[in-house]
Amino acid sequence: MTYRRCGRSGVKLPLLSLGLWHNFGDDRPIDSQRAILRTAFDRGITHFDLANNYGPPYGGAEINFGRVLREDFAPYRDELFISTKAGWDMWPGPYGEFGSRKYLHASLDQSLARMGLDYVDVFYSHRFDPDTPLEETMGALDAAVRQGKALYVGISSYSPDRTAEAARILAELGTPLLIHQPSYSMLNRWIEGGLIDTLEQAGAGAIAFSPLAQGMLTTKYLDGVPADSRMAEDSSLSRELLTEQNLTHIRALNDIAQKRGQSLAQMALAWCLRDGRVTSVLAGASSVKQLQENLAALDNLEFSADELAEIDRHAVEGGIDLWRGSATS
């Protein structure tokens, strides 16, 4: 595994991190989850990314991850970098989402209890809250560090301007912004419009989530919609996204990947890492086989100028950014 420094911090993250958004809830066998997590760690993936409402049910991924931590990883806590987040809906009522101090601290306490941890390595504000002062949200992150419940803080799906403001507030509080987690892929290049430059100026790193456009940047949908796919289940991926224009671009990108000796998914992961300011890419895995295939992307990270130019003709906006509202608030 190769590790990159996260911004100007002392933290290094693996080029590929494991996300537990899908495949780690109660709808998947715990033995399958354990096999993926153990293989990831054995291959040098030290960073495991969660959020309060990952499941199903909400909280399920943290509970299951906590079980594997106890039973398999207890001696290795200091070799792991564990993150969680709060911001999207978690429980009913006025205190169960967004960015108030009340919600963020209650959610972090619940996450720690579910995972059986004293602290997480990074705690994120999962989305910008337009109705809560940014000083309150960032102050809650700073307080989590001062209380020993998190070592670092991050934000996710914040616009460049909001990111700059958040970084300024955190710097004044004495808890620097470590990392921003934006959606980023060949079909969703919004971070190139200012965010990555903002993070460089702030000294923060970037970790790209949904680098495979939730499965669109694989061969899965080239010949229709498989019955066991997210699109078939309408699970965060709508059939409406499988437009003829998107398919034309995806097929062309697949041809480029084959010329490189990679799968489309492997090229998509490698492409996100072509800019050294992207610290890591965050990908999930439904099986050990898929995890191994993703890791093989790291065997070929070099792109020629001609390859990048050809990719640019087809790496265009695909309308797949579900988080645009938060990032443009």
Coordinates of C-alpha atoms in Angstrom, one line a residue:
M1 CA 0.0 0.0 0.0
T2 CA 1.1 3.6 -0.7
Y3 CA 0.1 6.3 1.7
R4 CA -0.3 10.0 1.0
R5 CA 0.0 12.8 3.5
C6 CA -3.4 14.5 4.2
G7 CA -2.9 18.1 3.5
R8 CA -0.3 19.7 5.7
S9 CA -1.1 17.4 8.6
G10 CA 1.0 14.6 10.1
V11 CA -1.6 12.0 9.0
K12 CA -1.0 9.6 6.1
L13 CA -3.9 7.7 4.5
P14 CA -3.9 4.8 2.2
L15 CA -4.6 5.6 -1.5
L16 CA -7.6 3.4 -1.2
S17 CA -9.8 3.6 1.9
L18 CA -12.8 1.3 2.7
G19 CA -16.2 2.9 2.9
L20 CA -19.0 1.1 4.9
W21 CA -22.0 3.1 3.4
H22 CA -23.3 -0.1 1.8
N23 CA -22.8 -3.8 2.5
F24 CA -22.1 -3.6 6.2
G25 CA -25.7 -3.4 7.6
D26 CA -27.9 -6.2 8.8
D27 CA -28.8 -7.2 5.3
R28 CA -25.4 -8.8 4.8
P29 CA -23.9 -11.8 6.7
I30 CA -21.4 -10.7 9.4
D31 CA -18.9 -13.4 8.1
S32 CA -18.9 -11.6 4.7
Q33 CA -18.3 -8.3 6.4
R34 CA -15.5 -9.7 8.5
A35 CA -13.8 -11.2 5.5
I36 CA -13.8 -7.9 3.6
L37 CA -12.5 -6.0 6.6
R38 CA -9.8 -8.5 7.4
T39 CA -8.6 -8.6 3.8
A40 CA -8.6 -4.8 3.6
F41 CA -6.4 -4.5 6.7
D42 CA -4.1 -7.3 5.5
R43 CA -3.6 -5.4 2.3
G44 CA -2.7 -2.1 4.0
I45 CA -6.0 -0.4 4.1
T46 CA -5.9 1.3 7.5
H47 CA -8.8 3.8 7.0
F48 CA -12.4 2.7 7.6
D49 CA -15.1 5.3 6.9
L50 CA -18.5 5.2 8.6
A51 CA -21.4 7.5 9.4
N52 CA -24.1 7.4 12.0
N53 CA -26.9 6.3 9.6
Y54 CA -25.1 3.7 7.5
G55 CA -26.9 0.4 7.6
P56 CA -29.6 -0.8 7.3
P57 CA -30.9 -0.1 9.9
Y58 CA -29.5 3.3 10.8
G59 CA -26.5 2.6 13.1
G60 CA -26.2 -1.0 11.8
A61 CA -22.9 -0.5 10.1
E62 CA -21.3 0.9 13.2
I63 CA -22.7 -1.9 15.4
N64 CA -21.3 -4.6 13.0
F65 CA -18.0 -2.8 12.6
G66 CA -17.8 -2.5 16.4
R67 CA -18.3 -6.3 16.7
V68 CA -15.4 -7.0 14.2
L69 CA -13.3 -4.4 16.1
R70 CA -13.8 -6.3 19.4
E71 CA -13.4 -9.8 18.0
D72 CA -10.7 -9.3 15.3
F73 CA -9.0 -5.9 15.6
A74 CA -8.8 -5.1 19.3
P75 CA -4.9 -5.4 19.4
Y76 CA -4.6 -3.2 16.3
R77 CA -6.5 0.0 17.3
D78 CA -3.5 2.2 17.0
E79 CA -2.9 0.9 13.4
L80 CA -6.4 1.9 12.4
F81 CA -7.8 5.3 11.2
I82 CA -11.6 5.3 11.9
S83 CA -14.0 8.0 10.9
T84 CA -17.7 8.7 11.4
K85 CA -20.0 11.5 10.5
A86 CA -23.3 13.3 11.5
G87 CA -25.4 15.6 9.5
W88 CA -28.0 13.6 7.6
D89 CA -31.2 12.3 9.2
M90 CA -30.6 9.9 12.1
W91 CA -33.6 10.0 14.4
P92 CA -37.0 11.7 14.5
G93 CA -37.6 15.2 15.9
P94 CA -35.8 18.5 15.6
Y95 CA -32.5 17.3 17.0
G96 CA -31.8 14.4 14.7
E97 CA -30.1 15.9 11.7
F98 CA -28.1 18.8 10.3
G99 CA -25.5 20.8 12.2
S100 CA -26.5 21.9 15.7
R101 CA -24.2 21.3 18.6
K102 CA -27.0 19.3 20.2
Y103 CA -27.2 16.9 17.3
L104 CA -23.5 16.5 16.5
H105 CA -22.5 15.7 20.1
A106 CA -25.4 13.4 20.7
S107 CA -24.7 11.5 17.5
L108 CA -21.0 11.2 18.2
D109 CA -21.7 9.8 21.6
Q110 CA -24.1 7.2 20.1
S111 CA -21.5 6.3 17.4
L112 CA -18.8 5.7 20.0
A113 CA -21.1 3.5 22.0
R114 CA -22.1 1.5 18.9
M115 CA -18.5 0.9 17.9
G116 CA -17.2 0.4 21.4
L117 CA -14.6 3.2 21.0
D118 CA -13.3 5.9 23.3
Y119 CA -12.6 8.1 20.3
V120 CA -12.7 8.3 16.5
D121 CA -9.8 9.5 14.5
V122 CA -11.9 12.0 12.5
F123 CA -15.4 13.3 13.1
Y124 CA -17.1 14.9 10.1
S125 CA -19.9 17.4 9.7
H126 CA -21.6 15.3 7.0
R127 CA -23.3 18.2 5.3
F128 CA -23.6 22.0 5.5
D129 CA -26.6 23.3 7.5
P130 CA -27.9 26.5 6.0
D131 CA -30.0 27.3 9.1
T132 CA -27.3 26.9 11.8
P133 CA -24.4 29.4 12.2
L134 CA -21.2 27.8 10.8
E135 CA -19.6 29.0 14.1
E136 CA -21.8 26.6 16.0
T137 CA -21.2 23.6 13.8
M138 CA -17.4 24.1 13.7
G139 CA -17.5 24.9 17.4
A140 CA -19.1 21.5 18.0
L141 CA -16.4 19.8 16.0
D142 CA -13.7 21.6 18.0
A143 CA -15.3 20.7 21.3
A144 CA -15.4 17.0 20.3
V145 CA -11.6 17.2 19.9
R146 CA -11.1 19.0 23.2
Q147 CA -13.3 16.4 24.9
G148 CA -11.1 13.6 23.6
K149 CA -13.8 12.0 21.5
A150 CA -12.1 12.8 18.1
L151 CA -8.5 13.4 17.1
Y152 CA -9.3 15.4 14.0
V153 CA -12.3 17.0 12.3
G154 CA -13.6 17.1 8.7
I155 CA -16.4 18.3 6.6
S156 CA -18.3 16.7 3.7
S157 CA -20.1 18.2 0.7
Y158 CA -19.3 21.8 1.6
S159 CA -19.0 24.3 -1.3
P160 CA -15.6 26.0 -1.8
D161 CA -16.7 29.2 -0.1
R162 CA -18.2 27.4 2.9
T163 CA -15.1 25.2 3.1
A164 CA -12.9 28.3 3.3
E165 CA -15.1 29.8 6.0
A166 CA -15.1 26.6 8.0
A167 CA -11.4 26.2 7.7
R168 CA -10.9 29.8 8.9
I169 CA -13.2 29.3 12.0
L170 CA -11.5 26.0 12.9
A171 CA -8.1 27.6 12.6
E172 CA -9.1 30.4 15.0
L173 CA -10.4 27.8 17.4
G174 CA -7.1 25.9 17.3
T175 CA -8.5 22.7 15.6
P176 CA -7.4 22.8 12.0
L177 CA -9.5 21.3 9.3
L178 CA -7.9 18.0 8.4
I179 CA -10.0 16.8 5.5
H180 CA -12.9 17.3 3.2
Q181 CA -14.9 14.4 1.8
P182 CA -16.6 15.3 -1.5
S183 CA -18.2 13.2 -4.1
Y184 CA -15.9 13.0 -7.1
S185 CA -15.7 10.8 -10.2
M186 CA -15.3 11.0 -14.0
L187 CA -19.1 11.7 -14.2
N188 CA -19.0 14.3 -11.3
R189 CA -16.0 16.6 -11.5
W190 CA -17.3 19.5 -9.4
I191 CA -14.3 19.7 -7.0
E192 CA -12.2 20.9 -9.9
G193 CA -14.2 24.1 -10.0
G194 CA -12.4 25.6 -6.9
L195 CA -12.8 23.2 -4.0
I196 CA -9.5 21.3 -4.5
D197 CA -7.6 24.7 -4.7
T198 CA -9.4 25.9 -1.6
L199 CA -8.3 22.8 0.3
E200 CA -4.7 23.2 -0.8
Q201 CA -4.8 26.8 0.5
A202 CA -6.3 25.7 3.8
G203 CA -3.7 22.8 4.1
A204 CA -6.5 20.2 4.2
G205 CA -6.7 16.9 2.4
A206 CA -9.4 15.5 0.2
I207 CA -10.9 12.0 0.2
A208 CA -13.2 11.3 -2.8
F209 CA -16.3 9.3 -2.2
S210 CA -18.4 7.6 -4.9
P211 CA -15.4 7.5 -7.3
L212 CA -17.3 4.8 -9.2
A213 CA -20.4 7.0 -9.5
Q214 CA -22.2 4.4 -7.3
G215 CA -21.5 1.7 -9.8
M216 CA -22.1 3.6 -13.0
L217 CA -18.4 3.5 -13.8
T218 CA -18.2 -0.2 -13.9
T219 CA -19.3 -2.7 -16.6
K220 CA -22.4 -3.6 -14.5
Y221 CA -24.9 -1.5 -16.5
L222 CA -23.5 -1.6 -20.0
D223 CA -26.0 -4.3 -21.0
G224 CA -29.0 -3.4 -18.8
V225 CA -29.9 -3.3 -15.2
P226 CA -28.9 -6.5 -13.2
A227 CA -31.5 -7.7 -10.7
D228 CA -29.1 -7.5 -7.7
S229 CA -27.9 -4.0 -8.5
R230 CA -28.4 -0.7 -6.6
M231 CA -30.3 0.6 -9.6
A232 CA -32.7 -2.3 -9.6
E233 CA -33.3 -1.8 -5.9
D234 CA -33.6 1.9 -6.4
S235 CA -31.0 2.2 -3.6
S236 CA -29.4 5.7 -4.1
L237 CA -29.2 5.1 -7.8
S238 CA -32.1 5.8 -10.2
R239 CA -32.8 4.2 -13.5
E240 CA -33.3 7.6 -14.9
L241 CA -29.5 8.2 -14.8
L242 CA -28.9 5.4 -17.3
T243 CA -29.4 7.8 -20.2
E244 CA -28.1 7.1 -23.7
Q245 CA -25.7 10.0 -23.3
N246 CA -24.3 8.6 -20.1
L247 CA -24.0 5.1 -21.6
T248 CA -22.2 6.4 -24.6
H249 CA -19.6 8.1 -22.4
I250 CA -19.3 5.0 -20.1
R251 CA -18.7 2.7 -23.1
A252 CA -16.0 5.0 -24.5
L253 CA -14.3 5.1 -21.1
N254 CA -14.5 1.4 -20.9
D255 CA -12.7 1.1 -24.2
I256 CA -9.9 3.4 -22.9
A257 CA -9.6 1.3 -19.7
Q258 CA -9.2 -1.9 -21.8
K259 CA -6.4 -0.3 -23.8
R260 CA -4.7 0.4 -20.4
G261 CA -5.1 -3.2 -19.3
Q262 CA -7.6 -2.2 -16.6
S263 CA -11.2 -2.6 -15.9
L264 CA -13.4 0.5 -16.1
A265 CA -13.6 0.6 -12.3
Q266 CA -9.9 0.3 -11.8
M267 CA -9.3 3.2 -14.3
A268 CA -11.9 5.3 -12.6
L269 CA -10.2 4.8 -9.2
A270 CA -6.8 5.5 -10.6
W271 CA -8.0 8.6 -12.4
C272 CA -9.3 10.2 -9.2
L273 CA -5.8 9.8 -7.7
R274 CA -4.0 11.5 -10.6
D275 CA -4.0 14.8 -8.7
G276 CA -1.7 14.4 -5.6
R277 CA -4.0 16.7 -3.6
V278 CA -6.6 13.9 -3.5
T279 CA -5.3 12.1 -0.5
S280 CA -7.4 8.9 -0.9
V281 CA -10.3 7.5 -2.7
L282 CA -13.1 5.9 -0.8
A283 CA -14.7 2.8 -2.2
G284 CA -17.0 0.1 -0.8
A285 CA -16.9 -3.6 -1.5
S286 CA -19.6 -6.2 -1.5
S287 CA -17.1 -9.1 -1.5
V288 CA -13.4 -9.9 -1.0
K289 CA -13.2 -10.4 -4.8
Q290 CA -14.4 -6.9 -5.5
L291 CA -12.1 -5.4 -2.9
Q292 CA -9.1 -7.2 -4.5
E293 CA -10.2 -5.9 -7.9
N294 CA -10.4 -2.4 -6.6
L295 CA -6.9 -2.7 -5.0
A296 CA -5.5 -3.7 -8.3
A297 CA -6.2 -0.2 -9.6
L298 CA -3.2 0.9 -7.7
D299 CA -0.9 -1.2 -9.9
N300 CA -1.3 1.3 -12.8
L301 CA -1.7 4.9 -11.7
E302 CA 0.1 6.6 -14.5
F303 CA -1.7 8.3 -17.3
S304 CA -0.2 9.7 -20.5
A305 CA -1.2 13.1 -21.7
D306 CA -3.0 11.5 -24.7
E307 CA -5.0 9.2 -22.3
L308 CA -6.0 12.1 -20.1
A309 CA -7.1 14.1 -23.2
E310 CA -9.2 11.2 -24.5
I311 CA -10.7 10.6 -21.0
D312 CA -11.6 14.3 -20.8
R313 CA -13.8 14.0 -23.9
H314 CA -16.0 11.5 -22.0
A315 CA -15.5 12.3 -18.4
V316 CA -18.4 14.8 -18.4
E317 CA -21.2 15.7 -16.0
G318 CA -23.6 12.8 -15.7
G319 CA -26.3 14.2 -13.4
I320 CA -25.4 11.7 -10.7
D321 CA -24.4 14.1 -7.8
L322 CA -27.0 13.4 -5.1
W323 CA -25.2 15.8 -2.8
R324 CA -25.2 18.9 -5.0
G325 CA -27.8 20.7 -2.8
S326 CA -25.5 20.6 0.2
A327 CA -22.4 21.7 -1.8
T328 CA -24.2 24.7 -3.3
S329 CA -26.0 25.9 -0.2

